[in-house]
Tab-separated table of C-alpha atoms in Angstrom:
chain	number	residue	atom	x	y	z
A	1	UNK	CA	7.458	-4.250	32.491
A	2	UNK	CA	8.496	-5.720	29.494
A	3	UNK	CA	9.288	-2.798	26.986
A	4	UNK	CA	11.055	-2.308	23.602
A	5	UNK	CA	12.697	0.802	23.783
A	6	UNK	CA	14.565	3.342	22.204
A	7	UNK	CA	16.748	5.336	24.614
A	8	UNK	CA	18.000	7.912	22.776
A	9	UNK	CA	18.502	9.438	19.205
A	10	UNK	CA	20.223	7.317	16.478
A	11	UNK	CA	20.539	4.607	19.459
A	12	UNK	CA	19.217	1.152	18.488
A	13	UNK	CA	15.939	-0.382	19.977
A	14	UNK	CA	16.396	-2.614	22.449
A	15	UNK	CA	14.489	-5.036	24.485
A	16	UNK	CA	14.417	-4.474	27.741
A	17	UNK	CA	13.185	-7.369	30.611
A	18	UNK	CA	12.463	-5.153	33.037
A	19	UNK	CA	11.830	-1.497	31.710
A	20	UNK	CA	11.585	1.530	34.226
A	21	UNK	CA	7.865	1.872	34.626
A	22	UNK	CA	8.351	5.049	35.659
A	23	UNK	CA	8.775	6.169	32.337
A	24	UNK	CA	5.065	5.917	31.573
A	25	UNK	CA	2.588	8.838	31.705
A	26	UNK	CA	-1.198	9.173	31.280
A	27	UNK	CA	-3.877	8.930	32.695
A	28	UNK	CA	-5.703	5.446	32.120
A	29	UNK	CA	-3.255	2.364	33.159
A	30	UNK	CA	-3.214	-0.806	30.754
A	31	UNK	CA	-2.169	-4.165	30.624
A	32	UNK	CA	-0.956	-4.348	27.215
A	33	UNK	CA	-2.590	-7.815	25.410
A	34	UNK	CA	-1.102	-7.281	21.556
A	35	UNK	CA	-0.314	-4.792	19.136
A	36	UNK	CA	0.749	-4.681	15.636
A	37	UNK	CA	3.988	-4.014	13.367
A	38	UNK	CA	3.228	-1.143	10.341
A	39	UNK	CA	5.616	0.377	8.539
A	40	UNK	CA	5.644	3.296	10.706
A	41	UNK	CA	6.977	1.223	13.046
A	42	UNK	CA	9.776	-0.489	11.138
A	43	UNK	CA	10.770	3.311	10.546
A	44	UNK	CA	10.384	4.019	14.052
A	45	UNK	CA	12.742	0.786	14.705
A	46	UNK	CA	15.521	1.831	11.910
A	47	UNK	CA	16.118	4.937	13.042
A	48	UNK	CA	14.130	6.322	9.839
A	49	UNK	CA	13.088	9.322	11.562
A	50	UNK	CA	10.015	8.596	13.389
A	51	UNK	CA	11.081	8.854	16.741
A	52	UNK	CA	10.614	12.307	18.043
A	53	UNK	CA	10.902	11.781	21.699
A	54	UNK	CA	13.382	9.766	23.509
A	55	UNK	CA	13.570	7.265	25.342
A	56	UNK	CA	10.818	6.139	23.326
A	57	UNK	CA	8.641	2.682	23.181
A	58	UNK	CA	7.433	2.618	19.894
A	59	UNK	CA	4.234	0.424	18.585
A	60	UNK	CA	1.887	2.729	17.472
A	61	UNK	CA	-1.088	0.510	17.896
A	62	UNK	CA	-1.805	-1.046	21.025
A	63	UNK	CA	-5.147	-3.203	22.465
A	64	UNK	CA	-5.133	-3.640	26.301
A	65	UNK	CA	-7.282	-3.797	29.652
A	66	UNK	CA	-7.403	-0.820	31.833
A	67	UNK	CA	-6.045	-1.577	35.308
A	68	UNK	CA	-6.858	1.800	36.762
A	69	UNK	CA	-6.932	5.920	36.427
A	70	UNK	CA	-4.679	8.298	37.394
A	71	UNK	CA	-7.528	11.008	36.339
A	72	UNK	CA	-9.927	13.460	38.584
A	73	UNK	CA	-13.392	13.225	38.953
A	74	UNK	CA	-15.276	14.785	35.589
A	75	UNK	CA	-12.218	13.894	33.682
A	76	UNK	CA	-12.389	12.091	30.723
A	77	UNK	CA	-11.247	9.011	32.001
A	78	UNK	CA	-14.435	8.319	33.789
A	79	UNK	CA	-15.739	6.578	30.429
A	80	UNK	CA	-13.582	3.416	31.322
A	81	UNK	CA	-13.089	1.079	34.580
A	82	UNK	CA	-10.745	-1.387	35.969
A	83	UNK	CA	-11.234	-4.276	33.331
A	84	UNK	CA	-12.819	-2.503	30.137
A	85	UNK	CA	-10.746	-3.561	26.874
A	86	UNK	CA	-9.683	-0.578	25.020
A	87	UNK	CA	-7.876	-0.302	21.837
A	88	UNK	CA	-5.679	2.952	20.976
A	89	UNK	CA	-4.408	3.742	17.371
A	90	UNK	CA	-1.771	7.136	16.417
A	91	UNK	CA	-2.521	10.100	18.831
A	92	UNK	CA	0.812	9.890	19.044
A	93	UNK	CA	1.810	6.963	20.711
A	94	UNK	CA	4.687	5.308	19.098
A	95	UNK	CA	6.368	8.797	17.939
A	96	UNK	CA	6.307	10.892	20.591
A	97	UNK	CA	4.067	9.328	23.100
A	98	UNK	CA	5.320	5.577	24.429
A	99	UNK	CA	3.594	2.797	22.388
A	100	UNK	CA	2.185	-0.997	22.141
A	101	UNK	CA	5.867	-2.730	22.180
A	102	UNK	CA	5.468	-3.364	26.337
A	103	UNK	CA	3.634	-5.297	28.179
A	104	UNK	CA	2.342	-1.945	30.377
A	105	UNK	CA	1.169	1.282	29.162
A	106	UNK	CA	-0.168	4.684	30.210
A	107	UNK	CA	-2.436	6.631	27.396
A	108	UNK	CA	-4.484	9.672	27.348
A	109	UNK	CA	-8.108	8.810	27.255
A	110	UNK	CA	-9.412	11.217	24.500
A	111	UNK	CA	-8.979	8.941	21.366
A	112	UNK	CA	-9.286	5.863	23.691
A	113	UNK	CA	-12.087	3.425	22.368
A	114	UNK	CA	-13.173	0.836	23.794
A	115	UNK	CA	-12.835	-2.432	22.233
A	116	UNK	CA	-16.053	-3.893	19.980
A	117	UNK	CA	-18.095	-6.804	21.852
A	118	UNK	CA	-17.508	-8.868	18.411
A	119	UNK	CA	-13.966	-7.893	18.273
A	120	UNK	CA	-11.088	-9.940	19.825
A	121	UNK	CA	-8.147	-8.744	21.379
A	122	UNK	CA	-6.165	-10.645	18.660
A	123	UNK	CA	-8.302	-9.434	15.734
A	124	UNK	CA	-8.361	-5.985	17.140
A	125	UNK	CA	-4.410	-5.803	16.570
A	126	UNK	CA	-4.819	-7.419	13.459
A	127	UNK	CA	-6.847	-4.297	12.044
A	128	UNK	CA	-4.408	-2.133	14.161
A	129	UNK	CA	-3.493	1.032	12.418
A	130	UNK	CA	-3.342	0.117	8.969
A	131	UNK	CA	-7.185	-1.425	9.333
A	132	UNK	CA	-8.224	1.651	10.951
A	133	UNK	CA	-6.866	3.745	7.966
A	134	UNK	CA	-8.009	1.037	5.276
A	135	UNK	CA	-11.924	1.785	7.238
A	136	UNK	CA	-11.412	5.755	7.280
A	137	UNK	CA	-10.907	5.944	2.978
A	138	UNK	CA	-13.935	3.380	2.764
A	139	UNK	CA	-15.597	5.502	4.774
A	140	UNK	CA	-14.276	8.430	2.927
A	141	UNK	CA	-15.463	7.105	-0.535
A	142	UNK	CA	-19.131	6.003	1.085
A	143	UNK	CA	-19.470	9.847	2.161
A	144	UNK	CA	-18.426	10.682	-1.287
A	145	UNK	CA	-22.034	8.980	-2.590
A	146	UNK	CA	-19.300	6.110	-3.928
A	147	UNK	CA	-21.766	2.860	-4.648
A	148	UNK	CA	-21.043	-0.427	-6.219
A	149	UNK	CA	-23.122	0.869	-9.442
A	150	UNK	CA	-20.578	3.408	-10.045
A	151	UNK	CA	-17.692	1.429	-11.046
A	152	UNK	CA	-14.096	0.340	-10.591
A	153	UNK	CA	-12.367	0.927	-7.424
A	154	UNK	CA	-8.301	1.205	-7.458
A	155	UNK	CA	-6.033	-0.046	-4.279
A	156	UNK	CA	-2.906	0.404	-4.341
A	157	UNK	CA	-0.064	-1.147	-2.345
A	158	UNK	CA	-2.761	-3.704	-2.161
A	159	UNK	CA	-0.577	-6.588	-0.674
A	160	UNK	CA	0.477	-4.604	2.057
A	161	UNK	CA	-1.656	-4.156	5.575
A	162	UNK	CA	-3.718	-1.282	4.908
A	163	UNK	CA	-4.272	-1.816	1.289
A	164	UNK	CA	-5.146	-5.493	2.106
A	165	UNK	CA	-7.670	-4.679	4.202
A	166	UNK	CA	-8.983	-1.840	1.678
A	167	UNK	CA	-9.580	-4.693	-0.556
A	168	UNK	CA	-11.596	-7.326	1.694
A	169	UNK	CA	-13.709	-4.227	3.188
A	170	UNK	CA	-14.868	-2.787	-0.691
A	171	UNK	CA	-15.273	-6.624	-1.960
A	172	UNK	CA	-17.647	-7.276	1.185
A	173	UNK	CA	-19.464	-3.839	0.352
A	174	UNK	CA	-20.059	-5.011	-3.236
A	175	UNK	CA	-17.788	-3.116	-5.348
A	176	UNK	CA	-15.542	-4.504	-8.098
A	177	UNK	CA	-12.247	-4.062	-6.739
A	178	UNK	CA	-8.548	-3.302	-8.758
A	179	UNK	CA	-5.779	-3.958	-7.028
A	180	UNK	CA	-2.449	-2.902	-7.701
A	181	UNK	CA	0.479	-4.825	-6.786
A	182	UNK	CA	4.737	-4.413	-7.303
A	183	UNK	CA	4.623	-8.596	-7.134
A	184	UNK	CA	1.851	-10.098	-9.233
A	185	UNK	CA	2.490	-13.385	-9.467
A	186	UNK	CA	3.553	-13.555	-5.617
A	187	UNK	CA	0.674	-11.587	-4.443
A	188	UNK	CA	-2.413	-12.174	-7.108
A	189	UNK	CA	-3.735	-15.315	-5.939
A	190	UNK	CA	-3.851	-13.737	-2.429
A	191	UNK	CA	-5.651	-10.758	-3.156
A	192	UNK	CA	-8.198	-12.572	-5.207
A	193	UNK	CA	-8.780	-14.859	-2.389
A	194	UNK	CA	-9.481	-11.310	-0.410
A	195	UNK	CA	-12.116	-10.092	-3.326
A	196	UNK	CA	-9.864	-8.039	-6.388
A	197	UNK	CA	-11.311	-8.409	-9.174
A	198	UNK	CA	-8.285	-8.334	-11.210
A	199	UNK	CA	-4.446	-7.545	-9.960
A	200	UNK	CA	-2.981	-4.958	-11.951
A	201	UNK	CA	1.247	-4.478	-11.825
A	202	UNK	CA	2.118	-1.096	-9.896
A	203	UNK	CA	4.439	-0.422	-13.305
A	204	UNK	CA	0.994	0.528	-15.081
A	205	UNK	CA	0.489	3.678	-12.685
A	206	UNK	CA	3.749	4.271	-11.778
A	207	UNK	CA	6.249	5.257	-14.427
A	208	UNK	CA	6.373	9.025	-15.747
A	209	UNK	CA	3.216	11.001	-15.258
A	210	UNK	CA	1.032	10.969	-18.479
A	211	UNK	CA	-1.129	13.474	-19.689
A	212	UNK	CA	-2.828	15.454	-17.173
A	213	UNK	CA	-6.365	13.970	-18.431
A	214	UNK	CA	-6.558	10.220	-19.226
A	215	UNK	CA	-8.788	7.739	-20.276
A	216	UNK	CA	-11.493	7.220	-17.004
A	217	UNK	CA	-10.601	4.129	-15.754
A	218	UNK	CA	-11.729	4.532	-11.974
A	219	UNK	CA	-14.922	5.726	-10.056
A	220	UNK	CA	-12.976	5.674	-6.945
A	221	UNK	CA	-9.492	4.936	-5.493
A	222	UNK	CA	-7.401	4.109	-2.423
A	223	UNK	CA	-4.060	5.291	-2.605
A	224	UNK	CA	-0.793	4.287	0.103
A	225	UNK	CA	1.626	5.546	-3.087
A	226	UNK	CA	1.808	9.290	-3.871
A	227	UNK	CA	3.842	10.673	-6.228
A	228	UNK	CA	3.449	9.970	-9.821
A	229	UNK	CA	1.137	6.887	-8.723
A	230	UNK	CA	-1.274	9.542	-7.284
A	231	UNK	CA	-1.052	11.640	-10.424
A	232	UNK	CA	-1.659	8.601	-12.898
A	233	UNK	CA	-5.059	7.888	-10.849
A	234	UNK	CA	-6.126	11.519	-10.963
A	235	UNK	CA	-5.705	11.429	-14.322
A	236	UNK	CA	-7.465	8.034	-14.996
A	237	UNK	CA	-10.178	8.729	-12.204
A	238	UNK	CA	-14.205	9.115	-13.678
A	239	UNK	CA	-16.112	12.302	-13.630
A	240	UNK	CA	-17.101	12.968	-10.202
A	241	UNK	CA	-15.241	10.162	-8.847
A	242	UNK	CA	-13.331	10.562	-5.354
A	243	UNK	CA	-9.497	9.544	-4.354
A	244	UNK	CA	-8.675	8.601	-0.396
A	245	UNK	CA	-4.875	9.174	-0.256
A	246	UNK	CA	-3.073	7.926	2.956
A	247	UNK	CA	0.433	6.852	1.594
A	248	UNK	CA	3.310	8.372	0.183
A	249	UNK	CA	5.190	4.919	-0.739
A	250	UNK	CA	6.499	6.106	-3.935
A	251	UNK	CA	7.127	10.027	-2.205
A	252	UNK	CA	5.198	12.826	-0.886
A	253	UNK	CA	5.390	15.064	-4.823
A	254	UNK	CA	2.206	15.104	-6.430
A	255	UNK	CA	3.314	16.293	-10.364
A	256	UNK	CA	-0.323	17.009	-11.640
A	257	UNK	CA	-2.520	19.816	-13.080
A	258	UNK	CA	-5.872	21.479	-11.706
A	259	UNK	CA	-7.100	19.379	-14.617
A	260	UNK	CA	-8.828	16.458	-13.114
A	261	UNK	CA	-10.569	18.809	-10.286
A	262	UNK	CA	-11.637	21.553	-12.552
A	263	UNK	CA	-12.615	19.509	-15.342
A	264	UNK	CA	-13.773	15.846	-14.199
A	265	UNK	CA	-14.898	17.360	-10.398
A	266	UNK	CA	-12.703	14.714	-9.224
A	267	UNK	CA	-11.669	14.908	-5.275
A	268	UNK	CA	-8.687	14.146	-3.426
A	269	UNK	CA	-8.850	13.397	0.063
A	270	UNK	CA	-6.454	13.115	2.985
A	271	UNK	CA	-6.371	10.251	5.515
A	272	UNK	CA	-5.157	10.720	9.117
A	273	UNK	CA	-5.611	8.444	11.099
A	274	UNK	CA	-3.581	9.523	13.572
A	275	UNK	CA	-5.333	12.959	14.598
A	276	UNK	CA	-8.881	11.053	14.134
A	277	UNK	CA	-11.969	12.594	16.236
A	278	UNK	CA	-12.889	10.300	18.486
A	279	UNK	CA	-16.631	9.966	16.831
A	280	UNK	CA	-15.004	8.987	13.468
A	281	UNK	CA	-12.804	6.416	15.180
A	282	UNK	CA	-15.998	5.051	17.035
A	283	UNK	CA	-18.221	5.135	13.835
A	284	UNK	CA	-14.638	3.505	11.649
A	285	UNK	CA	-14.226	0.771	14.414
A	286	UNK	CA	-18.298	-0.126	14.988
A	287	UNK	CA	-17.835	-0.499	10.880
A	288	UNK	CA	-14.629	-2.908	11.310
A	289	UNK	CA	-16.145	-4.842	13.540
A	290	UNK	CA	-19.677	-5.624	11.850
A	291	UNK	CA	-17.856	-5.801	7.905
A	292	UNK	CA	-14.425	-7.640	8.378
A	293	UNK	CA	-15.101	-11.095	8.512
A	294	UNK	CA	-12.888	-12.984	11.176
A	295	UNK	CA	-11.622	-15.784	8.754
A	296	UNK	CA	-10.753	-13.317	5.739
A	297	UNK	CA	-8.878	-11.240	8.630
A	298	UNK	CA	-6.965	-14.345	10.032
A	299	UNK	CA	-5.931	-15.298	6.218
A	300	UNK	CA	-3.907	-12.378	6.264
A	301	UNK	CA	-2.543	-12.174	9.772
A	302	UNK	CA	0.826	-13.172	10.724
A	303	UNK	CA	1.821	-13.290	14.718
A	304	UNK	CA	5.528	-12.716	16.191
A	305	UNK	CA	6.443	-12.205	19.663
A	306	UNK	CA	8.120	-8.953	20.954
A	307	UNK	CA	11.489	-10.768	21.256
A	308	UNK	CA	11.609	-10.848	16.774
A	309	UNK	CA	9.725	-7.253	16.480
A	310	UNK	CA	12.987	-5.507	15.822
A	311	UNK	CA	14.511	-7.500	13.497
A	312	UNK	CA	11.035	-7.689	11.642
A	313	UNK	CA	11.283	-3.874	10.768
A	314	UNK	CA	13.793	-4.585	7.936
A	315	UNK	CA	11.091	-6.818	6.665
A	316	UNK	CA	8.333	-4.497	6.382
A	317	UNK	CA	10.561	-1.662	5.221
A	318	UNK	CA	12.113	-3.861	2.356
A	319	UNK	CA	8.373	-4.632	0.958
A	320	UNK	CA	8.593	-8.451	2.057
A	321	UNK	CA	5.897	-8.491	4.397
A	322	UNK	CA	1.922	-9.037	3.266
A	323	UNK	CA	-0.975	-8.279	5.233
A	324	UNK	CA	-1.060	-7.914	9.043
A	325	UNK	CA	1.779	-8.889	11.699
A	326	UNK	CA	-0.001	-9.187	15.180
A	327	UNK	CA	2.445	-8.753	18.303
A	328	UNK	CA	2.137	-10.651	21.254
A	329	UNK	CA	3.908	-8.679	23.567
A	330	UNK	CA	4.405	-11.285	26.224
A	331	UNK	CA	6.246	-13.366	23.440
């Protein structure tokens, strides 16, 4: 088994050529075929205090074939067979269950999907986490009653792999799409290519919170900032209107009033992706698979082998890496 891994606390990652297998537990056996870099992971690689079991292989995304069960009969491995490609995103993995950076795995089968007909393996790592997450605030905002009719839609941290994704998924849904960016003139061409509208610099949301009430700006927004970004698009968002949150970028304070609830009925709500119901991650995947277009995905995608993964995390943390970064963990 080829494995990243992190062997103990404050220890640095390293890649290992032939990793103790015997590390692994859970009940359905994989072949690892790809996962995916986020910045959860380039924490996870830095020492950034993600880690919270060790030795730990991190990757918190992983696609892969099952190769066998380690479960009893009635269990709920019995949904998958030798063969069946399965994708896996959170539950743990990569924190304090071991992750996508190996070429073997061992998962629990209870947020275990199994992998779209339409979907590669590649693709599927593509959308990895931050896909999934981008798909759970769409979905969010479409259970809100959110419709192209109803006006602007805000992403934020657009260039990055979630936010990216946010912004193909609304454009292909119809909606007229704001994206907010810390590099314009690097990143606008790009995310008008994936459907903005207009790019908008992060600097207009992010400075000192303004009033708690401003002018209504937004029916809708995506947020992978926080802090006083979060409170600006409160503050700007439409009567009625409804804010996915997911990130905390910019930090995890929220300096706002009651204001925009009580008085506009505007609603704030939470992503996790990682403690998703296994129905929502069915119904956010069958979604991914039918809306994100293949080409518009691949336009984004970037692929590395495991052997440049750890130097990579500097990359991601330092803001210099756009879209999605696909590991090919036999690379």
């Amino acid at each position: 088994m080829r494995a990243i891994v992190i062997e103990s606390e404050g220890a640095a990652p390293r890649l290992l050529e032939h990793a103790d297998e015997s590390l692994l537990s859970g009940d359905v056996e994989l072949d690892v075929l790809a996962s995916s870099v986020n910045f959860k992971d380039g924490m996870a690689l830095a020492g950034k205090g993600i880690a919270r079991a060790h030795p730990l292989i991190p990757g918190i995304d992983l696609v892969g074939r099952v190769t066998g069960s380690a479960g009893s009969a009635g269990s709920a491995t019995e949904r998958f067979s030798a063969g069946d490609l399965v994708l896996l995103n959170g539950d743990g993995i990569g924190e304090s269950l071991h992750g996508g950076f190996a070429t073997r795995a061992r998962v629990r089968p209870d947020t275990l999907v199994r992998l779209p007909a339409s979907l590669s393996p590649e693709h599927a790592a593509a959308i990895g986490t931050a896909g999934f997450t981008a798909m759970l605030a769409v979905l969010k905002l479409e259970d809100a009653g959110l419709t192209p009719d109803a006006g602007d839609i805000l992403v934020t941290g657009a260039s990055g792999g979630a936010g990216s994704i946010a912004v193909a998924l609304l454009a292909g849904r119809g909606f007229r799409v704001l994206a907010s960016t810390g590099r314009v003139e690097e990143n606008g061409e790009y995310l008008r290519d994936l459907g903005a509208a207009d790019v908008l610099d992060r600097r207009e949301l992010s400075e000192e919170p303004g009033r708690p009430l401003q002018s209504q700006r937004f029916a809708g927004a995506i947020d992978a900032v926080g802090s006083t970004t979060l409170a600006n698009i409160l503050a700007q968002t439409a009567w009625g209107g409804t804010v996915a949150a997911y990130g905390l970028a910019q930090g995890p304070d929220l300096p706002t009033t009651v204001l925009p609830f009580i008085l506009r009925g505007v609603t704030l709500a939470g992503i996790n992706s990682v403690e998703c119901p296994l129905p929502l991650r069915e119904r956010a995947w069958e979604a991914l698979a039918r809306e994100l277009d293949g080409d518009v995905l691949d336009s984004m995608t970037t692929s590395i082998g495991l052997s440049e993964t750890i130097p990579y995390a500097q990359r991601i943390l330092a803001g210099e890496v756009r879209g999605r970064t696909v590991v090919e963990v036999t690379q």
